[in-house]
Short mmCIF file of C-alpha atoms in Angstrom, two decimals:
data_model
loop_
_atom_site.label_atom_id
_atom_site.label_comp_id
_atom_site.label_asym_id
_atom_site.label_seq_id
_atom_site.Cartn_x
_atom_site.Cartn_y
_atom_site.Cartn_z
CA MET I 1398 189.41 -192.45 88.03
CA ASN I 1399 186.43 -192.75 85.69
CA ALA I 1400 185.51 -190.42 82.87
CA ASN I 1401 183.03 -188.41 84.87
CA THR I 1402 185.16 -187.50 87.83
CA ASN I 1403 188.07 -186.75 85.58
CA THR I 1404 185.89 -184.44 83.55
CA ALA I 1405 184.50 -182.68 86.58
CA ALA I 1406 187.82 -182.19 88.25
CA THR I 1407 189.67 -180.75 85.33
CA LEU I 1408 188.08 -179.58 82.16
CA PRO I 1409 184.54 -178.27 82.12
CA LEU I 1410 184.57 -175.40 84.54
CA LEU I 1411 181.93 -173.77 82.33
CA VAL I 1412 179.70 -176.81 82.64
CA TRP I 1413 179.36 -177.07 86.38
CA PHE I 1414 179.71 -173.40 87.15
CA PRO I 1415 176.65 -171.85 85.45
CA PRO I 1416 174.14 -174.37 86.89
CA VAL I 1417 175.38 -173.71 90.42
CA LEU I 1418 175.19 -169.95 90.00
CA LEU I 1419 171.88 -170.12 88.21
CA GLY I 1420 170.51 -172.30 90.93
CA MET I 1421 171.44 -169.52 93.34
CA LEU I 1422 169.94 -166.88 91.08
CA ALA I 1423 166.78 -168.92 90.61
CA ALA I 1424 165.94 -168.39 94.26
CA VAL I 1425 165.87 -164.62 93.73
CA PRO I 1426 162.97 -164.00 91.29
CA PRO I 1427 160.32 -165.73 93.47
CA MET I 1428 161.43 -163.58 96.40
CA LEU I 1429 161.09 -160.49 94.27
CA ALA I 1430 157.79 -161.65 92.81
CA GLY I 1431 156.54 -162.30 96.33
CA GLY I 1432 157.30 -158.73 97.32
CA MET I 1433 157.45 -156.69 94.11
CA SER I 1434 155.95 -157.66 90.80
CA GLY I 1435 157.82 -154.78 89.11
CA MET I 1436 161.09 -156.65 89.31
CA VAL I 1437 160.16 -159.12 86.59
CA TRP I 1438 163.26 -158.18 84.63
CA ALA I 1439 165.42 -159.72 87.34
CA ALA I 1440 163.69 -163.00 86.62
CA ALA I 1441 164.25 -162.44 82.91
CA LEU I 1442 167.95 -161.95 83.61
CA ALA I 1443 168.09 -165.23 85.49
CA LEU I 1444 166.19 -167.02 82.73
CA SER I 1445 168.46 -165.67 79.99
CA GLY I 1446 171.40 -166.96 82.05
CA ILE I 1447 169.72 -170.34 82.22
CA GLY I 1448 169.49 -170.33 78.41
CA VAL I 1449 173.22 -169.71 78.09
CA ALA I 1450 173.95 -172.45 80.62
CA MET I 1451 171.78 -174.95 78.77
CA LEU I 1452 173.50 -174.08 75.51
CA LEU I 1453 176.91 -174.64 77.05
CA ALA I 1454 175.79 -177.88 78.63
CA ALA I 1455 174.35 -179.11 75.33
CA GLN I 1456 177.63 -178.37 73.55
CA LEU I 1457 179.58 -180.26 76.13
CA ARG I 1458 177.15 -183.17 76.04
CA ALA I 1459 177.57 -183.31 72.27
CA VAL I 1460 181.36 -183.40 72.66
CA HIS I 1461 181.03 -186.09 75.31
CA LYS I 1462 178.73 -188.17 73.11
CA ALA I 1463 180.98 -187.77 70.09
CA ALA I 1464 183.91 -188.99 72.15
CA HIS I 1465 182.01 -192.12 73.15
CA GLN I 1466 180.87 -192.80 69.59
CA ALA I 1467 184.27 -192.28 68.06
CA GLY I 1468 186.43 -194.09 70.54
CA GLY I 1469 184.22 -196.50 72.41
CA GLU I 1470 186.12 -196.55 75.69
CA ALA I 1471 187.94 -193.32 74.87
CA ARG I 1472 188.43 -191.18 77.95
CA LEU I 1473 187.43 -187.57 78.09
CA ALA I 1474 190.88 -186.76 79.44
CA GLU I 1475 192.26 -187.65 76.07
CA LEU I 1476 190.25 -184.97 74.35
CA PRO I 1477 192.11 -181.75 73.63
CA ALA I 1478 191.73 -179.68 76.83
CA PRO I 1479 189.58 -176.51 77.08
CA ASP I 1480 190.45 -175.37 73.59
CA HIS I 1481 187.79 -177.51 71.96
CA VAL I 1482 185.14 -174.86 72.80
CA ALA I 1483 187.03 -172.21 70.97
CA GLY I 1484 186.64 -168.67 72.18
CA LEU I 1485 184.78 -169.65 75.37
CA ASP I 1486 187.47 -168.24 77.65
CA GLN I 1487 187.44 -164.93 75.81
CA LEU I 1488 183.66 -164.86 75.87
CA CYS I 1489 183.63 -165.51 79.61
CA GLY I 1490 186.29 -162.90 80.24
CA LYS I 1491 184.00 -160.35 78.63
CA VAL I 1492 180.59 -161.62 79.66
CA LEU I 1493 181.30 -162.29 83.35
CA PRO I 1494 181.83 -158.61 84.25
CA ILE I 1495 178.63 -157.78 82.37
CA TRP I 1496 176.69 -160.42 84.30
CA SER I 1497 178.17 -159.09 87.53
CA ARG I 1498 177.15 -155.53 86.71
CA GLN I 1499 173.63 -156.63 85.71
CA ILE I 1500 173.21 -158.51 88.96
CA GLU I 1501 174.61 -155.59 90.95
CA THR I 1502 172.22 -153.19 89.18
CA ALA I 1503 169.27 -155.47 89.98
CA ARG I 1504 170.44 -155.88 93.55
CA GLY I 1505 171.04 -152.15 94.04
CA GLN I 1506 167.71 -151.14 92.52
CA THR I 1507 165.80 -153.68 94.58
CA GLU I 1508 167.57 -152.66 97.75
CA THR I 1509 166.95 -148.96 97.15
CA ALA I 1510 163.31 -149.56 96.26
CA VAL I 1511 162.64 -151.86 99.19
CA SER I 1512 164.41 -149.54 101.64
CA ASP I 1513 162.34 -146.66 100.33
CA LEU I 1514 159.17 -148.75 100.54
CA SER I 1515 159.86 -149.84 104.09
CA LEU I 1516 160.62 -146.23 105.05
CA ARG I 1517 157.33 -145.04 103.56
CA PHE I 1518 155.36 -147.88 105.10
CA ALA I 1519 156.94 -147.12 108.46
CA ASP I 1520 155.87 -143.51 107.95
CA ILE I 1521 152.29 -144.55 107.11
CA HIS I 1522 152.28 -146.84 110.13
CA SER I 1523 153.43 -144.03 112.38
CA HIS I 1524 150.91 -141.49 110.96
CA LEU I 1525 148.09 -143.99 111.40
CA GLY I 1526 149.24 -144.57 114.97
CA SER I 1527 149.15 -140.81 115.70
CA ALA I 1528 145.71 -140.41 114.09
CA LEU I 1529 144.22 -143.34 115.99
CA GLY I 1530 145.89 -142.23 119.23
CA GLY I 1531 144.54 -138.69 118.77
CA TYR I 1532 141.05 -139.99 118.16
CA GLN I 1533 141.12 -142.12 121.27
CA GLN I 1534 142.34 -139.17 123.33
CA SER I 1535 139.63 -136.79 122.05
CA SER I 1536 136.90 -139.31 122.76
CA GLY I 1537 138.34 -140.06 126.19
CA GLY I 1538 139.03 -143.63 125.33
CA SER I 1539 135.37 -144.48 124.72
CA THR I 1540 133.46 -143.60 121.62
CA ASP I 1541 130.68 -141.29 122.73
CA ASN I 1542 130.97 -140.25 126.37
CA ALA I 1543 131.93 -136.63 125.76
CA VAL I 1544 129.17 -135.86 123.27
CA LEU I 1545 126.53 -137.73 125.25
CA THR I 1546 127.44 -135.77 128.38
CA MET I 1547 127.17 -132.56 126.39
CA LEU I 1548 123.74 -133.60 125.14
CA ALA I 1549 122.58 -134.50 128.64
CA ASN I 1550 123.77 -131.09 129.89
CA GLY I 1551 121.90 -129.36 127.06
CA GLN I 1552 118.74 -131.29 127.85
CA ASN I 1553 119.05 -130.35 131.51
CA GLU I 1554 119.49 -126.64 130.76
CA LEU I 1555 116.61 -126.60 128.30
CA SER I 1556 114.41 -128.32 130.90
CA GLN I 1557 115.29 -125.60 133.42
CA MET I 1558 114.39 -122.95 130.86
CA LEU I 1559 111.04 -124.66 130.24
CA ALA I 1560 110.39 -124.79 133.99
CA ALA I 1561 111.06 -121.02 134.23
CA LEU I 1562 108.61 -120.42 131.37
CA ARG I 1563 106.05 -122.66 133.09
CA ASN I 1564 106.42 -120.57 136.30
CA GLY I 1565 105.71 -117.43 134.27
CA LEU I 1566 102.61 -119.08 132.86
CA ASN I 1567 101.42 -120.02 136.36
CA ALA I 1568 101.93 -116.42 137.53
CA LYS I 1569 99.70 -115.24 134.69
CA GLU I 1570 97.00 -117.75 135.74
CA GLU I 1571 97.22 -116.39 139.26
CA MET I 1572 96.76 -112.85 137.94
CA LEU I 1573 93.75 -114.00 135.92
CA THR I 1574 92.14 -115.44 139.03
CA ARG I 1575 92.62 -112.13 140.85
CA ILE I 1576 91.07 -110.22 137.94
CA ARG I 1577 88.07 -112.60 137.98
CA GLU I 1578 87.68 -111.85 141.72
CA VAL I 1579 87.73 -108.11 140.97
CA ALA I 1580 84.97 -108.73 138.40
CA LEU I 1581 82.86 -110.25 141.20
CA PHE I 1582 83.37 -107.07 143.32
CA SER I 1583 82.11 -104.95 140.42
CA ASP I 1584 78.74 -106.79 140.55
CA GLU I 1585 78.45 -105.99 144.26
CA LEU I 1586 79.29 -102.34 143.56
CA LYS I 1587 76.53 -102.26 140.91
CA GLU I 1588 74.02 -103.62 143.46
CA MET I 1589 75.18 -101.00 145.96
CA ALA I 1590 74.73 -98.26 143.35
CA ASP I 1591 71.22 -99.58 142.65
CA SER I 1592 70.51 -99.49 146.41
CA VAL I 1593 71.62 -95.84 146.52
CA SER I 1594 69.18 -95.06 143.70
CA ALA I 1595 66.35 -96.93 145.47
CA ILE I 1596 67.04 -95.08 148.77
CA ALA I 1597 67.07 -91.75 146.91
CA SER I 1598 63.72 -92.59 145.31
CA GLN I 1599 62.16 -93.46 148.69
CA THR I 1600 63.71 -90.34 150.25
CA ASN I 1601 62.17 -88.29 147.44
CA LEU I 1602 58.75 -89.86 148.18
CA LEU I 1603 59.15 -89.12 151.90
CA ALA I 1604 60.10 -85.50 151.15
CA LEU I 1605 57.06 -85.19 148.90
CA ASN I 1606 54.78 -86.45 151.71
CA ALA I 1607 56.48 -84.06 154.17
CA ALA I 1608 55.83 -81.12 151.82
CA ILE I 1609 52.15 -82.09 151.60
CA GLU I 1610 51.88 -82.33 155.36
CA ALA I 1611 53.70 -78.98 155.72
CA ALA I 1612 51.25 -77.28 153.33
CA ARG I 1613 48.35 -78.71 155.37
CA ALA I 1614 49.75 -77.22 158.57
CA GLY I 1615 49.65 -73.76 156.98
CA GLU I 1616 51.85 -71.00 158.37
CA ALA I 1617 53.15 -73.28 161.08
CA GLY I 1618 54.45 -75.74 158.53
CA ARG I 1619 56.19 -73.26 156.26
CA GLY I 1620 59.64 -73.87 157.73
CA PHE I 1621 59.14 -77.58 157.54
CA ALA I 1622 58.14 -77.18 153.89
CA VAL I 1623 61.58 -75.62 153.18
CA VAL I 1624 63.29 -78.57 154.88
CA ALA I 1625 61.16 -81.04 152.94
CA ASP I 1626 62.06 -79.30 149.70
CA GLU I 1627 65.81 -79.49 150.52
CA VAL I 1628 65.46 -83.15 151.36
CA ARG I 1629 63.76 -83.78 148.00
CA LYS I 1630 66.62 -81.94 146.22
CA LEU I 1631 69.17 -84.08 148.09
CA SER I 1632 67.32 -87.27 147.14
CA GLY I 1633 67.42 -86.14 143.53
CA LEU I 1634 71.22 -85.64 143.79
CA SER I 1635 71.53 -89.02 145.47
CA ASN I 1636 69.57 -90.65 142.68
CA ASP I 1637 71.84 -89.01 140.07
CA THR I 1638 74.97 -90.14 141.94
CA GLY I 1639 73.60 -93.71 142.20
CA LYS I 1640 72.96 -93.78 138.49
CA LYS I 1641 76.46 -92.39 137.75
CA ILE I 1642 78.03 -95.04 140.01
CA SER I 1643 76.00 -97.74 138.29
CA THR I 1644 77.12 -96.48 134.84
CA ARG I 1645 80.79 -96.37 135.93
CA VAL I 1646 80.60 -99.80 137.52
CA ASP I 1647 79.09 -101.15 134.29
CA ALA I 1648 81.94 -99.58 132.28
CA ILE I 1649 84.56 -100.97 134.70
CA SER I 1650 82.88 -104.36 134.68
CA LEU I 1651 82.99 -104.40 130.86
CA LYS I 1652 86.69 -103.46 130.83
CA ILE I 1653 87.45 -106.14 133.39
CA GLN I 1654 85.59 -108.72 131.30
CA ASP I 1655 87.63 -107.62 128.26
CA ALA I 1656 90.85 -107.94 130.26
CA VAL I 1657 89.82 -111.38 131.46
CA HIS I 1658 89.04 -112.53 127.93
CA ILE I 1659 92.31 -111.17 126.51
CA THR I 1660 94.32 -112.68 129.35
CA GLU I 1661 92.56 -116.02 128.98
CA ARG I 1662 93.33 -116.01 125.25
CA PHE I 1663 97.03 -115.17 125.84
CA SER I 1664 97.21 -117.75 128.57
CA ALA I 1665 95.88 -120.45 126.23
CA GLN I 1666 98.36 -119.34 123.58
CA ASP I 1667 101.23 -119.48 126.10
CA ALA I 1668 100.21 -122.95 127.21
CA GLN I 1669 100.10 -124.11 123.61
CA THR I 1670 103.51 -122.50 122.93
CA MET I 1671 104.88 -124.31 125.99
CA ARG I 1672 103.61 -127.66 124.74
CA ASP I 1673 105.00 -126.96 121.23
CA SER I 1674 108.36 -125.90 122.68
CA GLU I 1675 108.63 -129.04 124.76
CA LEU I 1676 107.84 -131.13 121.71
CA VAL I 1677 110.35 -129.27 119.50
CA ILE I 1678 113.09 -129.44 122.11
CA GLY I 1679 112.45 -133.15 122.58
CA ASN I 1680 112.61 -133.74 118.83
CA VAL I 1681 115.77 -131.67 118.38
CA LEU I 1682 117.51 -133.49 121.22
CA MET I 1683 116.42 -136.81 119.75
CA MET I 1684 117.82 -135.78 116.35
CA PHE I 1685 121.09 -134.75 117.96
CA ARG I 1686 121.28 -138.02 119.83
CA GLY I 1687 120.66 -139.96 116.62
CA ALA I 1688 123.28 -137.91 114.75
CA VAL I 1689 125.78 -138.42 117.55
CA GLU I 1690 125.13 -142.15 117.59
CA ASN I 1691 125.66 -142.30 113.81
CA LEU I 1692 128.83 -140.27 114.13
CA ASN I 1693 130.08 -142.51 116.89
CA GLN I 1694 129.31 -145.58 114.86
CA ALA I 1695 131.17 -144.16 111.86
CA ALA I 1696 134.08 -143.09 114.05
CA SER I 1697 134.27 -146.46 115.70
CA GLN I 1698 134.23 -148.13 112.30
CA PHE I 1699 136.94 -145.74 111.12
CA GLN I 1700 139.02 -146.63 114.14
CA GLN I 1701 138.64 -150.35 113.52
CA GLU I 1702 139.48 -149.96 109.83
CA GLY I 1703 142.45 -147.76 110.71
CA MET I 1704 143.77 -150.37 113.11
CA ALA I 1705 143.33 -153.08 110.49
CA VAL I 1706 145.24 -150.99 107.92
CA GLN I 1707 147.98 -150.30 110.47
CA GLN I 1708 148.27 -154.01 111.17
CA SER I 1709 148.47 -154.78 107.43
CA VAL I 1710 151.15 -152.12 106.95
CA ALA I 1711 153.16 -153.66 109.78
CA GLU I 1712 152.86 -157.08 108.09
CA VAL I 1713 153.99 -155.59 104.76
CA ILE I 1714 157.07 -154.13 106.44
CA VAL I 1715 157.84 -157.49 108.01
CA SER I 1716 157.55 -159.24 104.66
CA LEU I 1717 160.00 -156.75 103.13
CA GLN I 1718 162.73 -158.58 105.06
CA PHE I 1719 163.14 -160.74 101.96
CA GLN I 1720 165.35 -157.97 100.53
CA ASP I 1721 168.16 -158.81 102.94
CA ARG I 1722 168.25 -162.44 101.79
CA VAL I 1723 168.07 -161.41 98.10
CA SER I 1724 170.96 -159.00 98.56
CA GLN I 1725 173.13 -161.61 100.24
CA ILE I 1726 172.42 -164.29 97.64
CA LEU I 1727 173.16 -161.86 94.78
CA ARG I 1728 176.32 -160.56 96.45
CA GLN I 1729 177.69 -164.09 96.88
CA THR I 1730 176.82 -164.94 93.27
CA MET I 1731 178.62 -161.80 92.09
CA ASP I 1732 181.63 -162.59 94.25
CA ASP I 1733 181.90 -166.05 92.70
CA LEU I 1734 181.52 -164.67 89.19
CA GLY I 1735 184.36 -162.31 90.06
CA ARG I 1736 186.53 -165.18 91.27
CA LEU I 1737 185.87 -167.09 88.04
CA GLN I 1738 186.75 -164.03 85.99
CA GLN I 1739 190.00 -163.65 87.88
CA ARG I 1740 190.84 -167.34 87.45
CA LEU I 1741 190.26 -167.11 83.70
CA ALA I 1742 192.45 -164.00 83.51
CA GLU I 1743 195.26 -165.88 85.27
CA HIS I 1744 194.81 -168.82 82.93
CA ASN I 1745 195.03 -166.57 79.86
CA GLU I 1746 198.09 -164.83 81.22
CA GLN I 1747 199.88 -168.11 81.82
CA GLN I 1748 198.98 -169.30 78.34
CA ALA I 1749 200.26 -166.05 76.89
CA ARG I 1750 203.57 -166.68 78.64
CA GLY I 1751 203.60 -170.19 77.25
CA LEU I 1752 203.22 -171.71 80.69
CA ALA I 1753 200.97 -174.67 81.45
CA SER I 1754 197.84 -173.58 83.34
CA GLN I 1755 196.91 -175.52 86.44
CA PRO I 1756 193.61 -177.34 85.96
CA ILE I 1757 190.80 -175.98 88.09
CA ASP I 1758 189.85 -178.20 90.99
CA ALA I 1759 186.06 -178.13 90.72
CA LYS I 1760 185.49 -179.79 94.06
CA ALA I 1761 187.70 -177.32 95.89
CA TRP I 1762 185.97 -174.45 94.09
CA LEU I 1763 182.52 -175.72 95.05
CA ASP I 1764 183.63 -176.33 98.63
CA ASN I 1765 184.89 -172.74 98.83
CA LEU I 1766 181.64 -171.48 97.36
CA ALA I 1767 179.59 -173.53 99.82
CA ARG I 1768 181.47 -171.95 102.72
CA THR I 1769 180.19 -168.49 101.72
CA TYR I 1770 176.49 -169.43 101.92
CA THR I 1771 174.35 -167.94 104.63
CA THR I 1772 170.84 -169.04 103.62
CA LEU I 1773 169.33 -172.50 103.52
CA GLU I 1774 168.08 -171.89 99.95
CA GLU I 1775 171.67 -171.43 98.75
CA VAL I 1776 172.78 -174.67 100.40
CA ASP I 1777 169.80 -176.49 98.93
CA ASN I 1778 170.42 -175.11 95.42
CA HIS I 1779 174.12 -175.91 95.65
CA GLN I 1780 173.65 -179.50 96.73
CA THR I 1781 171.14 -180.26 93.98
CA SER I 1782 173.10 -178.47 91.23
CA ALA I 1783 176.67 -179.43 92.17
CA GLY I 1784 175.91 -183.10 92.73
CA ASN I 1785 175.07 -183.69 89.07
CA ASN I 1786 178.24 -182.50 87.35
CA VAL I 1787 177.95 -182.70 83.54
CA ASN I 1788 174.30 -183.66 83.58
CA ALA I 1789 173.41 -180.76 85.81
CA GLY I 1790 173.02 -178.41 82.88
CA ALA I 1791 170.23 -180.49 81.39
CA ARG I 1792 168.44 -180.42 84.71
CA VAL I 1793 168.53 -176.69 85.22
CA GLY I 1794 165.01 -176.26 83.87
CA ALA I 1795 163.66 -178.82 86.33
CA LYS I 1796 165.70 -177.35 89.15
CA VAL I 1797 164.34 -173.84 88.63
CA SER I 1798 160.82 -175.00 89.31
CA ALA I 1799 162.01 -176.84 92.41
CA THR I 1800 163.58 -173.68 93.88
CA THR I 1801 160.89 -171.19 92.91
CA LYS I 1802 159.59 -170.90 96.36
CA ALA I 1803 159.57 -167.87 98.58
CA PRO I 1804 161.86 -167.98 101.61
CA VAL I 1805 160.08 -169.76 104.41
CA SER I 1806 160.02 -168.00 107.72
CA THR I 1807 162.07 -170.33 109.81
CA ASN I 1808 160.84 -168.75 113.05
CA GLU I 1809 164.01 -170.03 114.52
CA ILE I 1810 165.25 -168.56 117.76
CA THR I 1811 168.06 -170.20 119.66
CA PHE I 1812 168.80 -169.07 123.20
CA PHE I 1813 172.32 -169.67 124.48
CA MET W 146 161.94 -144.34 131.25
CA ALA W 147 161.82 -146.33 128.05
CA LYS W 148 164.52 -148.95 127.57
CA THR W 149 166.98 -148.36 124.74
CA ILE W 150 167.88 -150.97 122.10
CA LEU W 151 170.73 -150.64 119.58
CA ILE W 152 170.03 -152.17 116.15
CA VAL W 153 173.06 -152.96 113.98
CA ASP W 154 172.30 -153.98 110.38
CA ASP W 155 173.57 -152.88 106.97
CA SER W 156 170.10 -153.42 105.43
CA ALA W 157 167.90 -150.33 105.76
CA SER W 158 164.74 -152.39 105.43
CA ILE W 159 165.78 -154.67 108.30
CA ARG W 160 166.59 -151.62 110.46
CA GLN W 161 163.11 -150.30 109.63
CA VAL W 162 161.25 -153.48 110.43
CA VAL W 163 163.15 -154.14 113.66
CA GLY W 164 162.80 -150.47 114.66
CA LEU W 165 159.09 -150.48 114.00
CA THR W 166 158.57 -153.72 115.89
CA LEU W 167 160.45 -152.43 118.94
CA LYS W 168 158.98 -148.91 118.90
CA SER W 169 155.46 -150.36 118.76
CA ALA W 170 156.29 -152.17 122.02
CA GLY W 171 157.47 -148.93 123.63
CA TYR W 172 161.24 -149.30 123.32
CA GLU W 173 163.61 -146.48 122.37
CA VAL W 174 165.65 -147.42 119.31
CA ILE W 175 169.03 -146.27 118.00
CA ASP W 176 170.63 -147.84 114.95
CA ALA W 177 173.97 -148.38 113.23
CA VAL W 178 174.83 -149.56 109.69
CA ASP W 179 177.72 -151.87 110.62
CA GLY W 180 179.94 -152.97 113.50
CA LYS W 181 182.25 -149.98 113.19
CA ASP W 182 179.34 -147.53 113.23
CA ALA W 183 177.83 -149.40 116.17
CA LEU W 184 181.02 -149.00 118.25
CA THR W 185 180.66 -145.22 117.93
CA LYS W 186 177.21 -145.50 119.53
CA LEU W 187 178.72 -147.12 122.63
CA ASP W 188 179.57 -143.71 124.04
CA GLY W 189 178.59 -144.35 127.63
CA ARG W 190 174.85 -144.04 127.13
CA LYS W 191 172.63 -146.66 128.70
CA ILE W 192 171.82 -149.44 126.22
CA ASN W 193 169.59 -152.19 127.57
CA LEU W 194 169.98 -154.61 124.65
CA VAL W 195 171.72 -154.96 121.26
CA ILE W 196 170.30 -156.64 118.15
CA SER W 197 173.02 -157.21 115.56
CA ASP W 198 173.33 -158.69 112.07
CA VAL W 199 176.29 -161.02 111.39
CA ASN W 200 177.40 -160.34 107.81
CA MET W 201 178.10 -156.62 107.43
CA PRO W 202 180.73 -154.55 105.61
CA ASN W 203 183.56 -152.81 107.55
CA MET W 204 183.05 -154.83 110.72
CA ASP W 205 180.93 -157.98 111.01
CA GLY W 206 178.55 -158.68 113.87
CA ILE W 207 180.66 -161.30 115.65
CA SER W 208 183.72 -158.97 115.75
CA PHE W 209 181.53 -156.11 116.94
CA VAL W 210 180.11 -158.16 119.81
CA LYS W 211 183.61 -159.29 120.85
CA GLU W 212 184.79 -155.66 120.81
CA MET W 213 181.72 -154.49 122.70
CA LYS W 214 182.28 -157.07 125.44
CA THR W 215 185.71 -155.58 126.15
CA LYS W 216 184.09 -152.30 127.22
CA PRO W 217 183.24 -152.36 130.94
CA ALA W 218 180.04 -150.32 130.46
CA TYR W 219 178.67 -152.82 127.93
CA LYS W 220 180.21 -156.05 129.17
CA PHE W 221 176.86 -157.35 130.39
CA THR W 222 174.62 -155.82 127.72
CA PRO W 223 172.68 -158.76 126.22
CA VAL W 224 173.02 -159.32 122.46
CA ILE W 225 170.61 -160.98 120.02
CA MET W 226 172.15 -161.94 116.68
CA LEU W 227 169.68 -161.43 113.80
CA THR W 228 170.94 -163.04 110.61
CA THR W 229 170.25 -165.16 107.56
CA GLU W 230 172.99 -167.48 108.81
CA GLY W 231 171.54 -170.73 110.07
CA SER W 232 174.62 -172.92 110.38
CA GLU W 233 175.52 -174.41 113.73
CA ALA W 234 179.17 -173.36 113.33
CA LYS W 235 178.19 -169.69 113.01
CA LYS W 236 175.87 -170.00 115.96
CA ARG W 237 178.72 -171.36 118.04
CA ASP W 238 180.83 -168.36 116.96
CA GLY W 239 178.03 -166.07 118.12
CA GLN W 240 177.71 -167.85 121.42
CA ALA W 241 181.48 -167.73 121.94
CA ALA W 242 181.47 -163.98 121.26
CA GLY W 243 178.90 -163.53 124.02
CA ALA W 244 175.53 -163.41 122.23
CA LYS W 245 172.50 -164.55 124.21
CA ALA W 246 170.22 -165.55 121.33
CA TRP W 247 170.35 -166.31 117.60
CA VAL W 248 167.37 -165.29 115.45
CA VAL W 249 167.23 -166.36 111.79
CA LYS W 250 165.74 -163.89 109.30
CA PRO W 251 163.01 -163.44 108.30
CA PHE W 252 161.74 -163.15 111.85
CA GLN W 253 158.23 -162.81 113.23
CA PRO W 254 157.74 -159.61 115.29
CA ALA W 255 155.95 -161.39 118.15
CA GLN W 256 158.83 -163.83 118.57
CA MET W 257 161.41 -161.07 118.39
CA LEU W 258 159.56 -159.12 121.11
CA ASP W 259 159.33 -162.27 123.20
CA ALA W 260 163.10 -162.81 122.95
CA VAL W 261 163.75 -159.12 123.72
CA SER W 262 161.54 -159.14 126.80
CA LYS W 263 163.27 -162.29 128.08
CA LEU W 264 166.78 -160.90 127.70
CA ILE W 265 166.59 -157.11 128.13
CA LEU W 266 168.31 -155.55 131.12
CA PRO W 267 166.14 -153.69 133.63
#
């Protein structure tokens, strides 16, 4: 048995133990940093542990070196057993429970925080799902169908209203035509009134001639003279009536002309109003359509962004799985610290009774520890740390950088 | 009717992520915090598939699956083990207990859903 194996198997429990545990702990901070930057203190805890381990390792190396210098081929087994690092057992008995509690606090806080985070993210994911689902339902699965149909219906109804107004306008035109026709009749009536006046004038002339002829006939024509006189009176009445008719027809004709002018003016105004209305309605509908298209575009963008956020949230929740690995690694580390504490307590008790304490079998201890591992990182850390025995302590710094990698998704599925 | 999956895991975040993954694919999900709790969920209701962790307090996943397989109503319910354990020996334990697949955490949702759809009972 050479010096190294002898040393590893018996004496320096405190040399090989911290590097192995610290190797396990070293895997934890990068996991935390990957998921939660706020857990920096966990890394600080691990690093402070590394400091202690390096100190212990340096002390032991110094002892080892001194042994070589003093005795040449002197064997480490000949050195006084654990007592040469005085007070170490007592220190460990006190410090191990503290380390365990610190680790448990870190583990508990991380677990609570990550559970809470995953719960909240799941909540956000679910709310986003409801919001996006609701939007799709209200828009009938496509972005703008409902509003565009509404707009088309509005345009249709407004067109019908315009058509009704146009019918009204046409009816007015029809009425105007009729009034113009009536105006033509009034001219004819005026001519007829003039004819009545002309006939009355001629009748008057005839009656005058008849009176002259009656006067020439003397007594015999007296009766005829009366008739001629009556006829002349009648012609005078006829002439008056003709003139009255003519005056009235003129008045009516003037009124009709006024009516025609007013109606024509209103008709032109109506036509203009119609054209304006059509233009305004067209513009309003176009504005609505533009607004709807903008809204749809914004809504569609919102939907896409919402889906992207939902996807990201789902990915965040997936990446929070690291917590389970962290918890397991920390639990196993704590368990082993507990075992060491118990072993030291037994050792102290036996010493107190004056009994010889059994040396610790480092290999058996490490084999037991290795059996508790569940993650590949732990196995990897263990193999690198445990394989170097006394020198392992000096390599802790290098080892930390080698294990500071986040857990790789193994994507491993085995079907039986 | 949606198919029901029982998730057994002591980690709340794992229950969340598995639950979310399965619910997004339209499955009904019930969960339990360890093997003992999970046995109380086997109350005769229809469960189309079980996803269980291995290392759990009170009752571990392997013991739970063995116990579940003794119940006639759940004898043929397929089980996927979801665990950080990657060793072949543990996998053989899982297979011997009656599990149909072994998924190592952290898992990818698409692969989990693929495994579920391959194994789930109609």
